[in-house]
Short mmCIF file of C-alpha atoms and ligand atoms in Angstrom, two decimals:
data_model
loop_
_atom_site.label_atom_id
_atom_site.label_comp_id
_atom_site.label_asym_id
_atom_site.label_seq_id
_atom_site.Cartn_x
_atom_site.Cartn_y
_atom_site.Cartn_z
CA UNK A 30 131.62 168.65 26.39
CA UNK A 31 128.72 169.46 28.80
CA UNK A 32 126.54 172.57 28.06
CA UNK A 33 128.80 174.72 30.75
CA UNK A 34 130.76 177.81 30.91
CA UNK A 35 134.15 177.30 32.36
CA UNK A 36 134.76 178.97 36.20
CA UNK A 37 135.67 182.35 35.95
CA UNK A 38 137.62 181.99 39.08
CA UNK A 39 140.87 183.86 38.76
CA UNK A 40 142.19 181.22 40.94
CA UNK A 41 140.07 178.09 40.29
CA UNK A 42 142.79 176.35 38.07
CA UNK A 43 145.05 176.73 41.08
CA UNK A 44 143.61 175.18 43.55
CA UNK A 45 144.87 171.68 44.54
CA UNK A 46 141.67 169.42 45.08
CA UNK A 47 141.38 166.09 43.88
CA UNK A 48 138.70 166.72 41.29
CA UNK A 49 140.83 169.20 39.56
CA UNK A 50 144.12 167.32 39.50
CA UNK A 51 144.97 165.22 36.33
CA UNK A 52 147.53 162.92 37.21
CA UNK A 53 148.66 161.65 33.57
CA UNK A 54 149.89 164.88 32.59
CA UNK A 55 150.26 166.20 36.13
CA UNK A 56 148.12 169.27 36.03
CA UNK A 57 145.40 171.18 37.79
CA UNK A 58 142.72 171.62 35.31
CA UNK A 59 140.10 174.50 36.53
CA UNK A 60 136.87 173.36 36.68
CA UNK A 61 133.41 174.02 35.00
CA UNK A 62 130.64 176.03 36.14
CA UNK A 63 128.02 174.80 38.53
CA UNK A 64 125.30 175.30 36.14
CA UNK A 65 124.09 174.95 32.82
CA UNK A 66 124.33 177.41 30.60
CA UNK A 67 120.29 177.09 29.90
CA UNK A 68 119.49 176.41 33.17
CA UNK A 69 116.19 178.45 33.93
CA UNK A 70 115.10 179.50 37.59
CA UNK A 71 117.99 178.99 39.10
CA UNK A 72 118.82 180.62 42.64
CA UNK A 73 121.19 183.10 41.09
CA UNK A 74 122.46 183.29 37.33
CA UNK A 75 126.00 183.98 38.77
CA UNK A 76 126.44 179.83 39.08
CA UNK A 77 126.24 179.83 35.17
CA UNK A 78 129.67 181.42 35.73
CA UNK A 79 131.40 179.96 38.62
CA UNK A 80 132.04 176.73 40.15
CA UNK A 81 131.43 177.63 43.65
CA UNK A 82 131.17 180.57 46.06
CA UNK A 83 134.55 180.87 46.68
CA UNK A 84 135.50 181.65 43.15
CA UNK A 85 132.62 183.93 42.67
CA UNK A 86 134.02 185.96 45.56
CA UNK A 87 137.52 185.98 44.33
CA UNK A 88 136.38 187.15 40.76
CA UNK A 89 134.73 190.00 42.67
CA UNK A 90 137.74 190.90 44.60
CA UNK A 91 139.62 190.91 41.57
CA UNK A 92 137.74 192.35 39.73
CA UNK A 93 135.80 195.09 41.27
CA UNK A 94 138.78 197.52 40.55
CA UNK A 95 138.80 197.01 37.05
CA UNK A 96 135.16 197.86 36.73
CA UNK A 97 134.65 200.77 38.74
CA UNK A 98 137.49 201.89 36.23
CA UNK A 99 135.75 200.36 33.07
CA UNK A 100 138.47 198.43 32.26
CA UNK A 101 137.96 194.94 29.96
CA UNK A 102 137.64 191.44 31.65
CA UNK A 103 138.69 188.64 30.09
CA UNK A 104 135.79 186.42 29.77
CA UNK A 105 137.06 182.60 30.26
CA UNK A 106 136.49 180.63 26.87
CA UNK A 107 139.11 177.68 27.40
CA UNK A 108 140.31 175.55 30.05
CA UNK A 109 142.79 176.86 31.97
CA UNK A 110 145.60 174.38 33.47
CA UNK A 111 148.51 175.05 35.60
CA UNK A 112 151.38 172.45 35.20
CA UNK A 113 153.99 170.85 37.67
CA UNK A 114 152.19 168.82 40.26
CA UNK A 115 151.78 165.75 41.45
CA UNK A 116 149.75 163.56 44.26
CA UNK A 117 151.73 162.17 46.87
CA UNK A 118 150.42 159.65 49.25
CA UNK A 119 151.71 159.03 53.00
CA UNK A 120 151.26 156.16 54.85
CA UNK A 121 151.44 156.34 59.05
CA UNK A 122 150.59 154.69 61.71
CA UNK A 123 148.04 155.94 64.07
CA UNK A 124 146.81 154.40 67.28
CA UNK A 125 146.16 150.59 67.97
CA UNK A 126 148.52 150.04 65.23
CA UNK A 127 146.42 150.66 61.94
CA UNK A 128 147.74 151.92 59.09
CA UNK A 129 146.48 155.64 57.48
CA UNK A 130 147.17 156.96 53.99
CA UNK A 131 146.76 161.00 53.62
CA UNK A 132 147.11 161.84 49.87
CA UNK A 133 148.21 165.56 48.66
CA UNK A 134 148.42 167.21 45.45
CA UNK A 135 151.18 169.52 45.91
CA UNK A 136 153.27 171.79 43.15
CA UNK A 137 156.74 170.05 42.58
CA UNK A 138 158.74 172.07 40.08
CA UNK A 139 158.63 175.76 39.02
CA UNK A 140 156.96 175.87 36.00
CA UNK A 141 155.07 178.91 35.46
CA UNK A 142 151.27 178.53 34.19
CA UNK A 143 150.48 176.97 31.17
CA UNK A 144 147.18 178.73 30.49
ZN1 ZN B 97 135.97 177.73 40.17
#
């Protein structure tokens, strides 16, 4: 298990990239953080905690709220999963008659989060 905090993306288990997905169990896993937790010098501590900008933002629009009100936030400790997907791959034909394959994770029953 690498030397990382987990995202603290509210949404980063949700989102449906490749790098998340687990096919075997059909999940999408949420990722680690960009950088160790030890990492020294780094452009900005804040990547200790997220995996990218995007979830850093999101944490702060969720978030925000509940600090100006100094309510508790749940510090991420686990690996969060959300269940029920599954990668489907298309194959069409473009011009000059080749053959194209577009590949998408998408959710395919209603299963609520596993968490
Ligand atoms: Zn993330």
């Amino acid at each position: 298990m690498p030397n990382k905090h987990f995202c603290q993306g509210p949404t980063c288990h949700e989102r449906t990239t490749s790098d998340r997905f687990l096919k075997s169990r059909g999940v999408i896993r949420g990722r680690y953080a960009y950088c160790d937790m030890d990492q020294q010098n780094w452009y900005s501590d804040s990547d200790k905690y997220f995996c990218s900008q995007s979830c850093k933002m999101s944490w702060l629009s969720v978030n925000m709220e509940n600090i100006e009100h100094g309510r508790p936030i749940e510090f991420i400790r686990h690996r969060r999963e959300s269940g029920g997907y599954e990668k489907t791959t298309e194959e069409h034909e473009g011009w000059g008659g080749r053959t194209y394959t577009r590949s998408e994770i998408k959710r395919v029953d209603n299963r609520t989060e596993i968490d």
